[in-house]
Short mmCIF file of C-alpha atoms in Angstrom, two decimals:
data_model
loop_
_atom_site.label_atom_id
_atom_site.label_comp_id
_atom_site.label_asym_id
_atom_site.label_seq_id
_atom_site.Cartn_x
_atom_site.Cartn_y
_atom_site.Cartn_z
CA UNK X 387 -1.80 -50.02 39.29
CA UNK X 388 -0.51 -52.10 42.22
CA UNK X 389 2.34 -54.62 42.22
CA UNK X 390 2.39 -54.93 38.44
CA UNK X 391 4.61 -57.76 37.22
CA UNK X 392 5.56 -58.51 33.64
CA UNK X 393 7.91 -61.40 32.91
CA UNK X 394 8.37 -62.42 29.27
CA UNK X 395 8.79 -66.09 28.22
CA UNK X 396 12.54 -65.58 27.72
CA UNK X 397 12.89 -64.55 31.38
CA UNK X 398 13.19 -60.78 30.83
CA UNK X 399 11.58 -58.90 33.75
CA UNK X 400 10.04 -55.71 32.34
CA UNK X 401 7.99 -54.73 35.41
CA UNK X 402 8.90 -55.89 38.92
CA UNK X 403 6.18 -55.01 41.44
CA UNK X 404 5.45 -51.58 39.97
CA UNK X 405 3.03 -49.21 41.74
CA UNK X 406 1.64 -46.31 39.71
CA UNK X 407 -1.37 -44.09 40.33
CA UNK X 408 -2.78 -40.87 38.91
CA UNK X 409 -5.45 -38.53 40.26
CA UNK X 410 -8.46 -37.13 38.46
CA UNK X 411 -7.73 -33.95 36.45
CA UNK X 412 -3.93 -33.92 36.74
CA UNK X 413 -1.04 -34.05 34.30
CA UNK X 414 1.25 -36.77 35.61
CA UNK X 415 4.72 -37.47 34.18
CA UNK X 416 6.14 -40.97 33.87
CA UNK X 417 9.92 -40.84 33.41
CA UNK X 418 12.84 -43.25 33.45
CA UNK X 419 15.76 -44.49 31.39
CA UNK X 420 15.19 -46.62 28.30
CA UNK X 421 14.44 -50.13 29.50
CA UNK X 422 13.12 -48.92 32.86
CA UNK X 423 9.69 -50.43 32.11
CA UNK X 424 7.59 -47.34 31.27
CA UNK X 425 6.36 -48.51 27.87
CA UNK X 426 5.50 -51.99 29.13
CA UNK X 427 3.55 -50.51 32.04
CA UNK X 428 1.52 -48.29 29.69
CA UNK X 429 0.95 -51.18 27.27
CA UNK X 430 -0.53 -53.13 30.19
CA UNK X 431 -2.71 -50.17 31.17
CA UNK X 432 -3.99 -49.82 27.60
CA UNK X 433 -4.54 -53.56 27.12
CA UNK X 434 -1.81 -54.12 24.52
CA UNK X 435 0.01 -56.43 26.96
CA UNK X 436 -1.30 -58.53 29.84
CA UNK X 437 0.41 -58.38 33.24
CA UNK X 438 1.96 -61.48 34.81
CA UNK X 439 0.71 -60.27 38.19
CA UNK X 440 -0.71 -57.30 40.08
CA UNK X 441 -3.96 -55.33 40.12
CA UNK X 442 -5.46 -52.39 38.22
CA UNK X 443 -8.07 -50.10 39.78
CA UNK X 444 -10.00 -47.54 37.72
CA UNK X 445 -12.31 -45.06 39.44
CA UNK X 446 -11.96 -47.03 42.68
CA UNK X 447 -12.96 -50.41 41.26
CA UNK X 448 -10.66 -53.27 40.33
CA UNK X 449 -10.73 -54.00 36.63
CA UNK X 450 -9.03 -56.11 33.99
CA UNK X 451 -8.19 -54.47 30.69
CA UNK X 452 -8.21 -57.22 28.08
CA UNK X 453 -7.45 -55.24 24.90
CA UNK X 454 -7.13 -51.70 23.51
CA UNK X 455 -10.81 -51.75 22.53
CA UNK X 456 -11.65 -52.73 26.10
CA UNK X 457 -9.48 -49.83 27.35
CA UNK X 458 -11.29 -47.40 25.03
CA UNK X 459 -14.68 -48.61 26.29
CA UNK X 460 -13.50 -47.93 29.85
CA UNK X 461 -12.49 -44.36 28.98
CA UNK X 462 -8.76 -44.69 28.27
CA UNK X 463 -6.99 -43.33 25.22
CA UNK X 464 -3.38 -43.59 24.03
CA UNK X 465 -1.51 -41.29 21.65
CA UNK X 466 1.57 -43.11 20.40
CA UNK X 467 4.95 -41.52 19.71
CA UNK X 468 4.66 -42.22 15.99
CA UNK X 469 1.48 -40.81 14.42
CA UNK X 470 -1.12 -43.40 13.44
CA UNK X 471 -3.04 -41.34 10.91
CA UNK X 472 -4.14 -42.13 7.35
CA UNK X 473 -2.54 -39.28 5.40
CA UNK X 474 -4.84 -39.50 2.38
CA UNK X 475 -7.94 -39.09 4.57
CA UNK X 476 -9.39 -35.95 6.15
CA UNK X 477 -9.11 -34.94 9.79
CA UNK X 478 -12.79 -35.86 10.28
CA UNK X 479 -12.29 -39.31 8.72
CA UNK X 480 -9.31 -39.98 10.97
CA UNK X 481 -11.08 -38.73 14.10
CA UNK X 482 -14.12 -40.93 13.49
CA UNK X 483 -12.25 -43.92 12.00
CA UNK X 484 -14.03 -47.13 13.00
CA UNK X 485 -16.95 -45.19 14.51
CA UNK X 486 -18.34 -43.50 11.40
CA UNK X 487 -22.11 -42.78 11.40
CA UNK X 488 -23.92 -44.66 8.62
CA UNK X 489 -26.88 -43.53 6.54
CA UNK X 490 -30.37 -44.76 7.29
CA UNK X 491 -33.18 -45.17 4.78
CA UNK X 492 -34.25 -47.46 1.96
CA UNK X 493 -35.73 -49.82 4.50
CA UNK X 494 -32.49 -49.91 6.46
CA UNK X 495 -30.45 -51.07 3.46
CA UNK X 496 -28.00 -48.14 3.71
CA UNK X 497 -27.23 -49.03 7.29
CA UNK X 498 -26.78 -52.69 6.38
CA UNK X 499 -24.43 -51.78 3.54
CA UNK X 500 -22.43 -49.53 5.82
CA UNK X 501 -22.66 -46.38 3.69
CA UNK X 502 -20.99 -43.61 5.70
CA UNK X 503 -23.01 -40.48 6.40
CA UNK X 504 -20.29 -37.97 5.54
CA UNK X 505 -22.26 -34.91 6.68
CA UNK X 506 -22.93 -36.44 10.10
CA UNK X 507 -19.30 -37.51 10.41
CA UNK X 508 -17.96 -34.03 9.62
CA UNK X 509 -20.53 -32.48 11.97
CA UNK X 510 -19.58 -34.87 14.80
CA UNK X 511 -15.87 -34.19 14.28
CA UNK X 512 -16.53 -30.44 14.19
CA UNK X 513 -18.43 -30.71 17.50
CA UNK X 514 -15.54 -32.38 19.32
CA UNK X 515 -13.08 -29.90 17.75
CA UNK X 516 -15.20 -26.98 18.99
CA UNK X 517 -15.78 -28.49 22.44
CA UNK X 518 -12.06 -28.73 23.13
CA UNK X 519 -11.17 -25.46 21.37
CA UNK X 520 -8.89 -27.04 18.76
CA UNK X 521 -8.46 -24.90 15.64
CA UNK X 522 -8.74 -27.52 12.88
CA UNK X 523 -10.78 -27.72 9.67
CA UNK X 524 -12.35 -31.22 9.77
CA UNK X 525 -12.30 -31.35 5.94
CA UNK X 526 -8.49 -30.87 5.73
CA UNK X 527 -6.48 -33.82 4.53
CA UNK X 528 -3.84 -35.06 6.97
CA UNK X 529 -1.08 -34.85 4.34
CA UNK X 530 -1.70 -31.08 4.08
CA UNK X 531 -1.56 -30.41 7.84
CA UNK X 532 1.54 -29.29 9.78
CA UNK X 533 3.01 -31.66 12.36
CA UNK X 534 1.56 -29.81 15.35
CA UNK X 535 -1.95 -30.06 13.93
CA UNK X 536 -1.52 -33.77 13.22
CA UNK X 537 -0.65 -34.26 16.90
CA UNK X 538 -3.92 -32.53 17.80
CA UNK X 539 -5.87 -34.85 15.47
CA UNK X 540 -4.34 -37.82 17.32
CA UNK X 541 -5.57 -36.39 20.62
CA UNK X 542 -9.01 -35.64 19.17
CA UNK X 543 -9.29 -39.29 18.06
CA UNK X 544 -9.13 -40.32 21.72
CA UNK X 545 -11.50 -37.56 22.86
CA UNK X 546 -14.02 -38.54 20.16
CA UNK X 547 -14.08 -41.95 21.83
CA UNK X 548 -14.85 -40.20 25.16
CA UNK X 549 -11.48 -40.90 26.79
CA UNK X 550 -11.12 -39.39 30.27
CA UNK X 551 -7.60 -40.72 30.84
CA UNK X 552 -5.09 -39.96 28.06
CA UNK X 553 -1.65 -41.56 27.73
CA UNK X 554 0.69 -39.36 25.66
CA UNK X 555 3.96 -41.00 24.59
CA UNK X 556 6.64 -38.41 23.67
CA UNK X 557 4.01 -35.96 22.33
CA UNK X 558 6.49 -33.15 21.55
CA UNK X 559 9.17 -35.24 19.83
CA UNK X 560 8.67 -33.59 16.41
CA UNK X 561 7.15 -30.21 17.38
CA UNK X 562 8.65 -26.74 17.12
CA UNK X 563 8.77 -24.57 20.28
CA UNK X 564 5.71 -22.67 19.04
CA UNK X 565 3.79 -25.90 18.40
CA UNK X 566 4.84 -27.27 21.81
CA UNK X 567 3.59 -24.11 23.54
CA UNK X 568 0.25 -24.42 21.73
CA UNK X 569 -0.05 -28.13 22.60
CA UNK X 570 0.61 -27.40 26.27
CA UNK X 571 -2.19 -24.83 26.29
CA UNK X 572 -4.53 -27.52 24.91
CA UNK X 573 -3.39 -30.06 27.52
CA UNK X 574 -4.01 -27.58 30.33
CA UNK X 575 -7.49 -26.94 28.93
CA UNK X 576 -8.17 -30.69 28.93
CA UNK X 577 -7.02 -30.88 32.53
CA UNK X 578 -9.37 -28.01 33.45
CA UNK X 579 -12.22 -29.91 31.76
CA UNK X 580 -11.58 -32.90 34.05
CA UNK X 581 -9.33 -35.09 31.91
CA UNK X 582 -6.31 -36.89 33.34
CA UNK X 583 -3.11 -37.01 31.29
CA UNK X 584 -0.15 -39.38 31.65
CA UNK X 585 2.78 -37.58 30.04
CA UNK X 586 5.73 -39.78 28.99
CA UNK X 587 8.76 -37.75 27.96
CA UNK X 588 12.55 -37.65 28.07
CA UNK X 589 12.49 -33.84 27.85
CA UNK X 590 12.74 -33.03 31.52
CA UNK X 591 12.34 -29.28 31.02
CA UNK X 592 8.92 -29.94 29.51
CA UNK X 593 8.05 -32.30 32.36
CA UNK X 594 8.82 -29.49 34.78
CA UNK X 595 6.83 -27.01 32.71
CA UNK X 596 3.53 -28.83 32.46
CA UNK X 597 3.21 -31.69 34.96
CA UNK X 598 1.72 -31.69 38.46
CA UNK X 599 3.43 -34.83 39.75
CA UNK X 600 6.22 -37.09 38.51
CA UNK X 601 6.67 -40.86 38.86
CA UNK X 602 10.24 -42.08 38.33
CA UNK X 603 11.02 -45.66 37.25
CA UNK X 604 14.37 -47.43 37.28
CA UNK X 605 15.29 -51.04 36.51
CA UNK X 606 11.64 -52.18 36.17
CA UNK X 607 10.62 -50.68 39.54
CA UNK X 608 8.98 -47.53 40.84
CA UNK X 609 11.57 -45.33 42.57
CA UNK X 610 9.18 -42.70 43.86
CA UNK X 611 6.45 -40.14 43.20
CA UNK X 612 7.32 -36.44 43.52
CA UNK X 613 5.48 -33.13 43.48
CA UNK X 614 6.78 -31.05 40.58
CA UNK X 615 7.81 -28.13 42.79
CA UNK X 616 9.92 -30.37 45.05
CA UNK X 617 12.42 -31.63 42.42
CA UNK X 618 14.69 -30.05 39.80
CA UNK X 619 15.54 -31.48 36.37
CA UNK X 620 18.91 -32.53 37.84
CA UNK X 621 17.13 -34.31 40.71
CA UNK X 622 14.90 -36.19 38.25
CA UNK X 623 17.80 -37.30 36.02
CA UNK X 624 19.79 -38.45 39.05
CA UNK X 625 16.81 -40.45 40.32
CA UNK X 626 16.45 -42.06 36.89
CA UNK X 627 20.03 -43.33 36.81
CA UNK X 628 20.50 -43.87 40.55
CA UNK X 629 23.48 -41.56 41.01
CA UNK X 630 24.54 -37.93 40.69
CA UNK X 631 25.48 -37.32 37.06
CA UNK X 632 26.61 -34.26 35.15
CA UNK X 633 25.16 -34.45 31.62
CA UNK X 634 26.87 -31.27 30.42
CA UNK X 635 28.98 -31.69 27.30
CA UNK X 636 32.40 -30.10 26.85
CA UNK X 637 32.76 -29.05 23.22
CA UNK X 638 35.99 -27.69 21.79
CA UNK X 639 35.87 -25.41 18.70
CA UNK X 640 35.65 -27.29 15.41
CA UNK X 641 38.64 -27.40 13.09
CA UNK X 642 37.12 -28.28 9.71
CA UNK X 643 39.45 -29.20 6.85
CA UNK X 644 38.68 -30.79 3.46
CA UNK X 645 35.23 -31.19 1.94
CA UNK X 646 33.86 -34.72 2.39
CA UNK X 647 30.28 -34.35 1.13
CA UNK X 648 28.97 -31.89 -1.44
CA UNK X 649 25.26 -31.67 -2.19
CA UNK X 650 24.56 -29.61 -5.31
CA UNK X 651 21.08 -28.40 -6.35
CA UNK X 652 19.43 -31.60 -5.14
CA UNK X 653 15.84 -32.02 -6.27
CA UNK X 654 13.17 -34.67 -5.59
CA UNK X 655 9.72 -34.71 -7.16
CA UNK X 656 6.94 -36.90 -5.75
CA UNK X 657 4.22 -38.82 -7.60
CA UNK X 658 1.97 -35.75 -7.60
CA UNK X 659 4.74 -33.81 -9.42
CA UNK X 660 5.35 -31.70 -6.32
CA UNK X 661 8.90 -30.68 -5.43
CA UNK X 662 9.73 -32.29 -2.08
CA UNK X 663 13.31 -31.04 -2.44
CA UNK X 664 13.93 -27.95 -4.51
CA UNK X 665 17.57 -27.14 -5.16
CA UNK X 666 19.22 -27.87 -1.82
CA UNK X 667 23.00 -27.26 -1.77
CA UNK X 668 25.58 -27.48 1.00
CA UNK X 669 29.12 -28.63 1.77
CA UNK X 670 30.15 -30.81 4.72
CA UNK X 671 33.79 -30.93 5.83
CA UNK X 672 36.01 -33.17 7.91
CA UNK X 673 36.00 -32.20 11.57
CA UNK X 674 32.62 -30.47 11.73
CA UNK X 675 28.96 -31.15 12.51
CA UNK X 676 26.43 -29.59 10.15
CA UNK X 677 22.99 -29.57 11.72
CA UNK X 678 19.80 -29.68 9.68
CA UNK X 679 16.56 -28.75 11.40
CA UNK X 680 12.96 -28.35 10.24
CA UNK X 681 9.41 -29.38 10.99
CA UNK X 682 9.00 -33.02 9.99
CA UNK X 683 7.77 -33.37 6.41
CA UNK X 684 9.74 -30.50 4.89
CA UNK X 685 12.15 -32.60 2.86
CA UNK X 686 14.59 -33.82 5.51
CA UNK X 687 13.73 -37.48 4.97
CA UNK X 688 14.06 -37.21 1.18
CA UNK X 689 17.37 -35.39 1.61
CA UNK X 690 18.81 -38.13 3.82
CA UNK X 691 17.47 -40.86 1.54
CA UNK X 692 19.06 -39.17 -1.50
CA UNK X 693 22.43 -38.84 0.24
CA UNK X 694 22.51 -42.40 1.62
CA UNK X 695 21.33 -44.18 -1.56
CA UNK X 696 17.84 -45.10 -0.39
CA UNK X 697 16.36 -42.85 -3.09
CA UNK X 698 17.58 -41.63 -6.46
CA UNK X 699 17.19 -37.82 -6.69
CA UNK X 700 15.57 -36.37 -9.79
CA UNK X 701 18.10 -33.55 -10.19
CA UNK X 702 21.43 -32.47 -8.75
CA UNK X 703 24.55 -34.24 -7.51
CA UNK X 704 25.80 -35.91 -4.33
CA UNK X 705 29.61 -35.95 -4.17
CA UNK X 706 31.31 -38.12 -1.52
CA UNK X 707 35.11 -37.87 -1.34
CA UNK X 708 35.19 -36.46 -4.85
CA UNK X 709 32.96 -39.15 -6.43
CA UNK X 710 29.34 -38.76 -7.54
CA UNK X 711 27.46 -41.48 -5.66
CA UNK X 712 24.01 -41.14 -7.25
CA UNK X 713 24.43 -44.27 -9.35
CA UNK X 714 26.13 -46.30 -6.61
CA UNK X 715 24.44 -49.07 -4.63
CA UNK X 716 23.99 -48.62 -0.89
CA UNK X 717 26.80 -51.10 -0.23
CA UNK X 718 29.13 -49.15 -2.54
CA UNK X 719 28.22 -45.88 -0.79
CA UNK X 720 28.92 -47.39 2.62
CA UNK X 721 32.25 -48.80 1.41
CA UNK X 722 33.13 -45.33 0.11
CA UNK X 723 33.08 -44.11 3.70
CA UNK X 724 29.50 -43.31 4.74
CA UNK X 725 27.57 -44.60 7.76
CA UNK X 726 23.89 -43.92 8.40
CA UNK X 727 21.72 -43.87 11.52
CA UNK X 728 18.21 -43.92 10.02
CA UNK X 729 15.26 -42.00 11.44
CA UNK X 730 13.12 -45.11 11.94
CA UNK X 731 15.16 -47.64 13.91
CA UNK X 732 12.36 -50.21 13.81
CA UNK X 733 11.75 -50.19 10.04
CA UNK X 734 15.18 -49.26 8.65
CA UNK X 735 17.75 -49.45 11.44
CA UNK X 736 17.51 -52.99 12.74
CA UNK X 737 16.43 -56.50 11.77
CA UNK X 738 14.09 -57.13 14.69
CA UNK X 739 13.92 -60.92 14.37
CA UNK X 740 17.72 -61.20 14.27
CA UNK X 741 19.93 -61.20 17.34
CA UNK X 742 21.84 -58.25 18.76
CA UNK X 743 25.04 -59.94 17.58
CA UNK X 744 23.75 -60.37 14.02
CA UNK X 745 22.66 -56.73 13.88
CA UNK X 746 26.01 -55.49 15.17
CA UNK X 747 27.97 -57.29 12.40
CA UNK X 748 25.41 -56.83 9.59
CA UNK X 749 27.45 -54.09 7.89
CA UNK X 750 30.83 -55.80 8.31
CA UNK X 751 30.33 -59.56 8.09
CA UNK X 752 31.48 -59.77 4.46
CA UNK X 753 34.52 -57.51 4.79
CA UNK X 754 36.99 -60.31 5.55
CA UNK X 755 37.83 -59.24 9.11
CA UNK X 756 35.18 -61.49 10.68
CA UNK X 757 35.74 -64.62 8.63
CA UNK X 758 38.04 -67.59 8.16
CA UNK X 759 38.06 -68.30 4.48
CA UNK X 760 34.45 -68.80 3.36
CA UNK X 761 33.19 -69.18 6.95
CA UNK X 762 32.37 -66.60 9.62
CA UNK X 763 34.74 -66.53 12.60
CA UNK X 764 32.20 -67.03 15.42
CA UNK X 765 34.75 -66.40 18.17
CA UNK X 766 35.76 -63.05 16.68
CA UNK X 767 32.11 -62.10 16.20
CA UNK X 768 31.23 -63.03 19.80
CA UNK X 769 34.20 -61.04 21.14
CA UNK X 770 33.40 -58.00 19.00
CA UNK X 771 29.73 -58.08 20.02
CA UNK X 772 30.64 -58.38 23.69
CA UNK X 773 32.96 -55.37 23.42
CA UNK X 774 30.33 -53.25 21.63
CA UNK X 775 27.59 -54.17 24.12
CA UNK X 776 29.89 -53.04 26.93
CA UNK X 777 31.20 -49.90 25.19
CA UNK X 778 27.76 -48.65 24.11
CA UNK X 779 26.09 -49.70 27.36
CA UNK X 780 23.41 -51.84 25.70
CA UNK X 781 21.19 -53.35 28.38
CA UNK X 782 20.84 -56.96 27.31
CA UNK X 783 21.49 -60.30 29.03
CA UNK X 784 23.20 -61.76 25.97
CA UNK X 785 24.19 -60.57 22.50
CA UNK X 786 22.29 -63.56 21.13
CA UNK X 787 18.93 -62.22 22.29
CA UNK X 788 16.60 -61.09 19.44
CA UNK X 789 16.65 -57.31 19.02
CA UNK X 790 12.84 -57.19 19.26
CA UNK X 791 13.13 -58.06 22.97
CA UNK X 792 15.01 -54.81 23.72
CA UNK X 793 13.52 -51.44 24.64
CA UNK X 794 13.41 -48.78 21.92
CA UNK X 795 16.38 -46.94 23.42
CA UNK X 796 18.52 -50.06 23.54
CA UNK X 797 17.60 -50.91 19.94
CA UNK X 798 18.87 -47.42 19.06
CA UNK X 799 22.13 -48.17 20.89
CA UNK X 800 22.56 -51.32 18.77
CA UNK X 801 22.14 -49.25 15.59
CA UNK X 802 24.54 -46.57 16.84
CA UNK X 803 27.12 -49.16 17.93
CA UNK X 804 27.07 -50.73 14.47
CA UNK X 805 27.39 -47.40 12.65
CA UNK X 806 29.99 -45.82 14.95
CA UNK X 807 32.24 -48.87 15.35
CA UNK X 808 33.48 -48.85 11.75
CA UNK X 809 35.84 -46.12 10.61
CA UNK X 810 33.83 -43.85 8.33
CA UNK X 811 34.65 -40.40 6.99
CA UNK X 812 31.00 -39.27 6.74
CA UNK X 813 28.29 -39.98 9.31
CA UNK X 814 24.63 -39.21 8.56
CA UNK X 815 22.76 -39.19 11.88
CA UNK X 816 19.01 -38.80 11.34
CA UNK X 817 17.14 -38.22 14.65
CA UNK X 818 19.84 -40.20 16.53
CA UNK X 819 18.35 -39.65 20.00
CA UNK X 820 14.60 -39.53 19.34
CA UNK X 821 12.66 -41.25 22.12
CA UNK X 822 15.67 -42.16 24.24
CA UNK X 823 16.54 -41.10 27.77
CA UNK X 824 18.89 -38.32 28.83
CA UNK X 825 21.71 -40.71 29.71
CA UNK X 826 21.66 -42.54 26.38
CA UNK X 827 21.29 -39.24 24.49
CA UNK X 828 24.28 -37.74 26.32
CA UNK X 829 26.32 -40.85 25.50
CA UNK X 830 25.49 -40.56 21.77
CA UNK X 831 26.22 -36.82 21.80
CA UNK X 832 29.68 -37.42 23.24
CA UNK X 833 30.35 -40.12 20.63
CA UNK X 834 29.36 -37.75 17.80
CA UNK X 835 31.68 -35.04 19.13
CA UNK X 836 34.49 -37.59 19.56
CA UNK X 837 34.08 -38.67 15.93
CA UNK X 838 34.06 -35.02 14.81
CA UNK X 839 37.19 -34.26 16.81
CA UNK X 840 38.90 -37.24 15.17
CA UNK X 841 38.25 -35.97 11.67
CA UNK X 842 34.84 -37.36 10.72
CA UNK X 843 32.26 -35.21 8.94
CA UNK X 844 28.86 -35.41 10.66
CA UNK X 845 25.50 -34.50 9.16
CA UNK X 846 23.03 -34.24 12.06
CA UNK X 847 19.32 -34.14 11.21
CA UNK X 848 17.17 -33.56 14.28
CA UNK X 849 13.87 -32.09 15.46
CA UNK X 850 15.34 -31.55 18.93
CA UNK X 851 16.36 -27.89 19.16
CA UNK X 852 18.57 -28.36 22.22
CA UNK X 853 20.42 -31.21 20.49
CA UNK X 854 20.99 -29.29 17.27
CA UNK X 855 22.15 -26.11 19.01
CA UNK X 856 24.39 -27.96 21.45
CA UNK X 857 26.18 -30.15 18.89
CA UNK X 858 26.18 -28.31 15.56
CA UNK X 859 29.00 -26.11 14.33
CA UNK X 860 26.97 -24.83 11.37
CA UNK X 861 23.19 -24.99 10.94
CA UNK X 862 20.80 -25.25 7.99
CA UNK X 863 17.03 -24.73 8.44
CA UNK X 864 14.65 -26.35 5.93
CA UNK X 865 11.11 -25.35 4.95
CA UNK X 866 9.06 -26.89 2.11
CA UNK X 867 12.10 -28.60 0.60
CA UNK X 868 14.22 -25.46 0.48
CA UNK X 869 16.83 -23.78 2.62
CA UNK X 870 15.08 -21.19 4.79
CA UNK X 871 18.08 -20.09 6.85
CA UNK X 872 21.76 -20.84 7.27
CA UNK X 873 23.99 -20.05 10.24
CA UNK X 874 27.76 -20.34 9.78
CA UNK X 875 27.92 -20.46 13.59
CA UNK X 876 25.10 -22.50 15.15
CA UNK X 877 25.57 -20.69 18.47
CA UNK X 878 24.21 -17.51 16.80
CA UNK X 879 20.79 -19.14 16.20
CA UNK X 880 18.08 -18.38 18.78
CA UNK X 881 15.38 -21.01 19.37
CA UNK X 882 12.54 -18.54 18.78
CA UNK X 883 14.01 -17.44 15.43
CA UNK X 884 14.58 -21.04 14.39
CA UNK X 885 10.91 -21.78 15.00
CA UNK X 886 9.90 -18.85 12.76
CA UNK X 887 12.17 -20.07 9.95
CA UNK X 888 10.88 -23.64 10.36
CA UNK X 889 7.27 -22.46 10.07
CA UNK X 890 8.00 -20.38 6.95
CA UNK X 891 7.26 -17.07 8.67
CA UNK X 892 10.84 -15.85 8.08
CA UNK X 893 13.38 -16.60 5.32
CA UNK X 894 16.89 -15.37 4.75
CA UNK X 895 17.96 -13.71 1.49
CA UNK X 896 19.49 -15.75 -1.34
CA UNK X 897 22.86 -14.13 -0.65
CA UNK X 898 22.79 -15.29 2.97
CA UNK X 899 21.75 -18.80 1.94
CA UNK X 900 24.54 -19.11 -0.64
CA UNK X 901 27.06 -19.35 2.21
CA UNK X 902 25.99 -22.89 3.09
CA UNK X 903 27.11 -24.16 -0.33
CA UNK X 904 30.66 -22.84 0.13
#
């Protein structure tokens, strides 16, 4: 990719003369802060967006990639950060989706009717699974597969379509250390078989572990291309932000006081009468961070939804500041002192069509502080928004720009600014730094610790081991909707052991687990 330009109609420059190239059979990292232009560049490469200028060469020949289907025909594949699988279908059905073999016979009528040849489809999926040494039963339904295996199905979808160049966007975001190790073995095998992999990640230790070369972007431009062995993680992060920065966090011992949130025997049953949550209990106090960790799909989402009012639990109690909040509306829960950073910023965290300003005041506009009588005080709102944009370092030309025009990391900063700017006694932070760069993550970490040190109670739900271990004072591990392990001091938890508890290989005794409810 040479001199790639991307200027949106509103004047935002996402790519400014970007050069990017990868060699055959290498794993090449693309890193940069949120808003640096990485995602836009990859969308152009995969045909989701069209460049305003520049040239793309593939296998030595200039080409134009008009759409994702055009990219697939040319041998490109993209695995997105959020899985795009149909959970009710099998692995084989997902792998072959849109390319299913159809039955022949009856004078060609079966083919005309589009009747899928299930045996051929399963056989074809099994062939690609065997070829790339992936251990997956093609007949397994996606909803029954662990997260690491689902990631492999996503990769197999691209390989089934004969992709030689794979773009992987944050592929380890929800994986345990064991699953990450296994995925890296598969990626190295693909490389040895002649595939090229573009690896987009904010986890710089993983970049150093698996990649051959690293391209760094900053402010919509390419800063440089580096051999892995020639740069450290500190070098990479400094190149990303343009200055020497120490991301280490100073954390003083917690001084927890009164109970703020009590969860007692919480249970959630799904439509299939299966217990998604089965008797979870814990206490959260002022001045502490309780971390909750687990492989995605083991009840964390249902737990957060039950606590924040997005779901009514089937059994148990949720006590906030001494009051049972199960029958309260979301607005009542928030006014009782709870703020919530949701896991999915795009679906639940922000109104994408609304402006940054509107999103920042959406939880406070009717509280009286931002109004004059029955009317909103536009000057106060503009001043507040300007202050929050500056304080939370949101990269935006104006607070009146629609949120959808921001990068994912800056959208997350808008959500965090809204939730942290109001004085709340209980903060539920669900994957608060997923998919954002090291600088933004460090900023959010420091804010969480500041809130803790000023008396807030923080419930931190995260799939990022380093984040959980660095920030948490106490730690609860979940597996299949139950508590699998509890550590009264998070520093005592080793990553390898956490992975075993998360995968259900180990489980503490009931006596040990009872401590988290005290």
